[in-house]
Amino acid sequence: MPVKVFLNEDEIPRQWYNLAADLPTPLQPPLGPDGNPITPDMLAPVFPMNLIEQEVSQERWIDIPEEILEILYRWRPSPLHRAVYLEKALDTPAKIYYKNESVSPPGSHKPNTAVAQAWYNKQFGIKKITTETGAGQWGSALSFACSILGLECKVYMVRISFDQKPFRKTMMQTWGGTCVASPSDQTQAGRDILAKIPDTPGSLGIAISEAIEEAVTDKSGSTRYALGSVLNHVLLHQTIIGLEAKKQLQKIGEKKVDVVIGCAGGGSNFAGLAFPFVNDKINGAQIDIIPVEPTSCPTMTRAPFVYDHGDVAKMTPLLPMHSLGHNFIPPPIHAGGLRYHGLAPLLSQAIVEGLLTPQSIHQNECYESAVLFARTEGIICAPETSHAIASVIREAKKAKEEGKEKVILFNFSGHGLMDLTGYEKFFSGGLMDYALPEEEIQKSLKSIEGLPKPQTLKSGKW
Amino acid sequence: MPVKVFLNEDEIPRQWYNLAADLPTPLQPPLGPDGNPITPDMLAPVFPMNLIEQEVSQERWIDIPEEILEILYRWRPSPLHRAVYLEKALDTPAKIYYKNESVSPPGSHKPNTAVAQAWYNKQFGIKKITTETGAGQWGSALSFACSILGLECKVYMVRISFDQKPFRKTMMQTWGGTCVASPSDQTQAGRDILAKIPDTPGSLGIAISEAIEEAVTDKSGSTRYALGSVLNHVLLHQTIIGLEAKKQLQKIGEKKVDVVIGCAGGGSNFAGLAFPFVNDKINGAQIDIIPVEPTSCPTMTRAPFVYDHGDVAKMTPLLPMHSLGHNFIPPPIHAGGLRYHGLAPLLSQAIVEGLLTPQSIHQNECYESAVLFARTEGIICAPETSHAIASVIREAKKAKEEGKEKVILFNFSGHGLMDLTGYEKFFSGGLMDYALPEEEIQKSLKSIEGLPKPQTLKSGKW
């Protein structure tokens, strides 16, 4: 029985898939501070124009430049595994497959877009890229990509994760990147927050503000900002995951996937695996597609679909998305990459359109699932990935109850070797499950009062 | 240009290669405390008999049981990469290939034998395995293997590494293993050392004593000890690395390897890659085969070929090997896996026979090499592996000076994501190079005075 499926280098997908071309209703545009749609020019101080063009593209298939493929070949195509040992432990009739994105040098899916973004920035003549990072996966990936392509990299890392994961900084430094805890005293946005809340654990929203500020205030014009998730072009670069998975399933004669699962913070690893299957669903296939989030940061399951900023300092355009409000500071759970108030517009819209069925899960159930996975499949997952695994286990148990031989596919988005503090707390019984009180969400949502509202979907039309 | 070469599952080697069958002169036997060769029976309290049989086997090829292969398939065959980016940075005419053993779930080559040993123990009815670990790679690998096979695992981890790498314990725990710092108060051997040297950094020799003591004093008879290197059967299990590498080189039409390099502590990762090539050399091929060690623990380059114990408490038989003396406590360098006083008898004999040309390198040069590798090839190596990379860089520069298009192959034995403390010290300039004074070696060698001496090699005969 094959337990993993490889593709050869010449079988790697040579185009990314753009879901924007296929959504039943068009995406609503990002808005500027005046409430009018922003133009590409307005984003030019933040991103290079070649990526802005990708961000607004309506092309279904976008060619992957050969030089990017050459870098991705270092670890791609990533293996597809069948989780035969987990299946056995669960005594489920379901077949469980996972795409193993932990095999990249930084250990997650993040380099898929880090390499692409660094490459496009370099093509555009940019010398330095700034960014934020939550758990550190993205900051490590961008440091890695910049190192390979000879660019400078500066990373603002959310304070709580910076403290929980002291070695992430060294990892980035080994790849030549510079990492500081956010909020920092290096930006106005950071200083403002520190003055108000000196002991804040930080948030991705704050770190984004700092990174954008450093990019746009560089007078030489050779610095740009890169975002590790949320935006259309970032999700686009990740679709190589799902496109590879399809080829791999085809190779072993697996014709139909019943359930597709991934964890979702900003949404990029989930989208990367799921969007090619969302396409199938749009075209009539019966598939349950499940993005999973922490109960403590319930963007998909409890937050409204609104226009909101991607960051605390309101430096980003207004994006049409599910949001808990840009001031929301999520509880200090260990899945740092899922501590984000917003959600990718493409993913938000797929939820609005009824194409996805989001779930939220508490962190203790996630760690229990992670430990079961480690003791059966053998790989220690990132705390973010544990949310996907917990959902897979629920689905596999459901398949057993229903007596159905379902095919479940999920994204093993990253390994947890840099995130063992959370496991340690779990083993010592010190992990808390945070159920966010409704009044906290409502309080946080006050920050979006007065902002423009997106159109609502009625009978399949805006 | 292919940057990595895979093999399919059906191309995996199905036999291990046993160098003992091909050495020009036979191995000298392990001796008991009375100076007489030990019999298999005498090892029975320590190892299961099926592994003892393998330890003394003279068969050239030994079948790999199908069930072991099924577990190895989870990450094997491991990829062979061409280090095109390092080559470019060095502007060398040499072609550099590396076997990437970091893709196993625990992140090193160690599971190759951990899985095999756990499987043979289980076949023999054993329920619990005890072991030592230096840097933590071996302890993690055995915990992983025991988890997969449903055995209990207890790991004695050298104190200095336990303190430097706090997350290794959690990693083992995630796989269900128990890890304690050695010397511990759980064994007589540990208590004796602590009474003499309370603040000792520990050593592999001490940890081995503790682990063997726990195994042989278990009255139920269902506990055995496993060693992560040194012994013939351990090196045997690792030869899958070199056998795969040969197939991969053949696949891309690379006919001749000029230099084979690996780091060597006990010697298992080196032997795993190199022994199939040592065979070629015995049969007349021109190959430089280079095991590399830290200058601070110069077992191969400065220690005599003697009979010595593998551990401090003299619980192991006397083995014919290069040894700094079983009381030797190496300086606290970061390459914990290379802090061992002895060396595998098979490897020691290959040195005596003139088949290998050992090197020693200081740790700052190793970390410089590791950082260059990370910034070009993209993967952060373990401190142990950095010794191999430093030697590769020397050889690649030599090839440039000589203007020769040499083919260099090395073993990328493990990643360094669990070992970033050393990198941090390197970046802050806090790493010391230890050149061991000759009088320290001589002092340490007093511990072997009075032990039997091995025969010496004269004109190709003992």
Short mmCIF file of N, CA, C and O in Angstrom, two decimals, chain A residues 109-110 133-138 158 160-161 164-165 204 228-230 263-269 292-294 297 330 333-342 382-385 387 419:
data_model
loop_
_atom_site.label_atom_id
_atom_site.label_comp_id
_atom_site.label_asym_id
_atom_site.label_seq_id
_atom_site.Cartn_x
_atom_site.Cartn_y
_atom_site.Cartn_z
N HIS A 109 4.25 25.80 4.52
CA HIS A 109 3.83 26.18 3.17
C HIS A 109 4.27 27.59 2.79
O HIS A 109 4.22 27.97 1.63
N LYS A 110 4.67 28.38 3.76
CA LYS A 110 4.90 29.81 3.52
C LYS A 110 5.90 30.12 2.40
O LYS A 110 5.73 31.10 1.68
N THR A 133 5.26 38.83 11.25
CA THR A 133 5.08 37.39 11.39
C THR A 133 4.40 37.09 12.71
O THR A 133 4.59 37.82 13.69
N GLY A 134 3.57 36.04 12.69
CA GLY A 134 2.89 35.63 13.92
C GLY A 134 3.72 34.57 14.61
O GLY A 134 4.64 34.87 15.38
N ALA A 135 3.45 33.33 14.30
CA ALA A 135 4.21 32.23 14.91
C ALA A 135 5.67 32.21 14.47
O ALA A 135 6.50 31.58 15.10
N GLY A 136 5.97 32.89 13.39
CA GLY A 136 7.34 32.93 12.91
C GLY A 136 7.53 32.18 11.61
O GLY A 136 8.58 32.25 10.98
N GLN A 137 6.52 31.42 11.20
CA GLN A 137 6.63 30.64 9.96
C GLN A 137 6.84 31.58 8.76
O GLN A 137 7.69 31.33 7.92
N TRP A 138 6.06 32.64 8.71
CA TRP A 138 6.15 33.53 7.57
C TRP A 138 7.46 34.33 7.57
O TRP A 138 8.13 34.45 6.56
N VAL A 158 5.20 39.27 16.23
CA VAL A 158 4.24 39.49 17.33
C VAL A 158 4.90 39.10 18.66
O VAL A 158 5.41 37.98 18.81
N ILE A 160 4.11 38.10 21.69
CA ILE A 160 3.82 36.85 22.41
C ILE A 160 4.54 35.66 21.77
O ILE A 160 5.12 34.81 22.46
N SER A 161 4.56 35.63 20.45
CA SER A 161 5.25 34.53 19.75
C SER A 161 6.77 34.69 19.86
O SER A 161 7.50 33.71 20.00
N GLN A 164 7.55 33.30 23.15
CA GLN A 164 7.31 31.86 23.26
C GLN A 164 8.33 31.05 22.43
O GLN A 164 8.59 29.90 22.71
N LYS A 165 8.84 31.66 21.37
CA LYS A 165 9.67 30.93 20.41
C LYS A 165 10.98 31.64 20.15
O LYS A 165 11.21 32.20 19.07
N LEU A 204 -1.00 40.40 14.98
CA LEU A 204 -0.59 40.52 13.58
C LEU A 204 -0.98 41.89 13.03
O LEU A 204 -0.24 42.49 12.25
N GLY A 228 2.11 37.78 4.28
CA GLY A 228 2.23 36.32 4.18
C GLY A 228 0.92 35.60 3.94
O GLY A 228 0.89 34.37 3.80
N SER A 229 -0.20 36.36 3.92
CA SER A 229 -1.51 35.72 3.73
C SER A 229 -2.50 36.77 3.24
O SER A 229 -2.09 37.82 2.75
N VAL A 230 -3.78 36.48 3.31
CA VAL A 230 -4.91 37.41 3.11
C VAL A 230 -5.11 37.87 1.66
O VAL A 230 -6.19 37.75 1.11
N CYS A 263 -6.42 24.47 8.15
CA CYS A 263 -6.61 25.52 9.14
C CYS A 263 -6.58 26.87 8.43
O CYS A 263 -6.01 26.99 7.35
N ALA A 264 -7.22 27.86 9.04
CA ALA A 264 -7.24 29.17 8.40
C ALA A 264 -7.05 30.29 9.42
O ALA A 264 -7.82 30.42 10.37
N GLY A 265 -5.98 31.07 9.22
CA GLY A 265 -5.76 32.30 9.98
C GLY A 265 -6.10 33.43 9.04
O GLY A 265 -7.23 33.90 8.99
N GLY A 266 -5.12 33.82 8.22
CA GLY A 266 -5.41 34.72 7.11
C GLY A 266 -6.07 33.94 5.97
O GLY A 266 -6.87 34.47 5.22
N GLY A 267 -5.69 32.67 5.86
CA GLY A 267 -6.38 31.80 4.90
C GLY A 267 -5.52 31.21 3.79
O GLY A 267 -6.03 30.48 2.95
N SER A 268 -4.21 31.47 3.80
CA SER A 268 -3.44 31.12 2.60
C SER A 268 -3.15 29.63 2.45
O SER A 268 -3.20 29.09 1.34
N ASN A 269 -2.85 28.93 3.54
CA ASN A 269 -2.55 27.49 3.36
C ASN A 269 -3.84 26.76 3.02
O ASN A 269 -3.86 25.86 2.18
N VAL A 292 -10.69 25.67 9.22
CA VAL A 292 -10.81 25.51 10.67
C VAL A 292 -10.04 26.61 11.39
O VAL A 292 -8.89 26.90 11.06
N GLU A 293 -10.68 27.18 12.39
CA GLU A 293 -10.04 28.26 13.15
C GLU A 293 -10.11 27.96 14.64
O GLU A 293 -10.88 27.09 15.07
N PRO A 294 -9.33 28.68 15.47
CA PRO A 294 -9.43 28.50 16.91
C PRO A 294 -10.72 29.15 17.44
O PRO A 294 -11.10 30.22 16.97
N CYS A 297 -10.48 32.79 18.37
CA CYS A 297 -10.32 33.84 17.36
C CYS A 297 -11.27 33.50 16.20
O CYS A 297 -10.84 33.17 15.10
N PRO A 330 -6.28 38.95 19.77
CA PRO A 330 -6.72 37.60 20.15
C PRO A 330 -6.02 37.11 21.41
O PRO A 330 -4.90 37.53 21.71
N ILE A 333 -3.12 32.28 22.47
CA ILE A 333 -3.03 30.84 22.18
C ILE A 333 -1.72 30.55 21.45
O ILE A 333 -1.05 31.47 20.97
N HIS A 334 -1.39 29.26 21.36
CA HIS A 334 -0.09 28.91 20.78
C HIS A 334 -0.07 28.87 19.26
O HIS A 334 0.99 28.88 18.66
N ALA A 335 -1.25 28.81 18.66
CA ALA A 335 -1.29 28.81 17.20
C ALA A 335 -1.21 30.26 16.72
O ALA A 335 -2.17 30.85 16.25
N GLY A 336 0.00 30.83 16.84
CA GLY A 336 0.20 32.26 16.56
C GLY A 336 -0.23 32.64 15.16
O GLY A 336 -0.67 33.77 14.93
N GLY A 337 -0.11 31.73 14.23
CA GLY A 337 -0.46 32.03 12.85
C GLY A 337 -1.96 32.15 12.63
O GLY A 337 -2.40 32.58 11.58
N LEU A 338 -2.75 31.75 13.62
CA LEU A 338 -4.21 31.85 13.49
C LEU A 338 -4.77 33.02 14.31
O LEU A 338 -5.98 33.18 14.40
N ARG A 339 -3.88 33.79 14.89
CA ARG A 339 -4.31 34.94 15.71
C ARG A 339 -4.47 36.18 14.83
O ARG A 339 -3.72 37.13 14.93
N TYR A 340 -5.49 36.20 13.97
CA TYR A 340 -5.67 37.34 13.08
C TYR A 340 -7.14 37.72 13.06
O TYR A 340 -8.02 36.85 12.99
N HIS A 341 -7.39 39.03 13.08
CA HIS A 341 -8.78 39.50 13.20
C HIS A 341 -9.57 39.33 11.90
O HIS A 341 -10.78 39.28 11.92
N GLY A 342 -8.84 39.30 10.77
CA GLY A 342 -9.52 39.28 9.47
C GLY A 342 -9.38 37.96 8.76
O GLY A 342 -8.95 36.95 9.35
N ALA A 382 2.71 21.70 13.51
CA ALA A 382 2.62 23.04 14.08
C ALA A 382 1.28 23.19 14.78
O ALA A 382 0.30 22.53 14.42
N PRO A 383 1.22 24.08 15.79
CA PRO A 383 -0.06 24.29 16.49
C PRO A 383 -1.18 24.71 15.54
O PRO A 383 -2.34 24.33 15.75
N GLU A 384 -0.84 25.46 14.50
CA GLU A 384 -1.86 25.86 13.52
C GLU A 384 -2.43 24.61 12.83
O GLU A 384 -3.63 24.41 12.75
N THR A 385 -1.52 23.76 12.36
CA THR A 385 -1.90 22.55 11.63
C THR A 385 -2.77 21.62 12.48
O THR A 385 -3.61 20.89 11.96
N HIS A 387 -5.21 22.27 14.17
CA HIS A 387 -6.63 22.56 13.98
C HIS A 387 -7.20 21.76 12.82
O HIS A 387 -8.33 21.27 12.88
N ASP A 419 7.91 24.96 17.75
CA ASP A 419 6.75 25.40 18.55
C ASP A 419 6.45 24.44 19.69
O ASP A 419 5.29 24.20 20.01
#
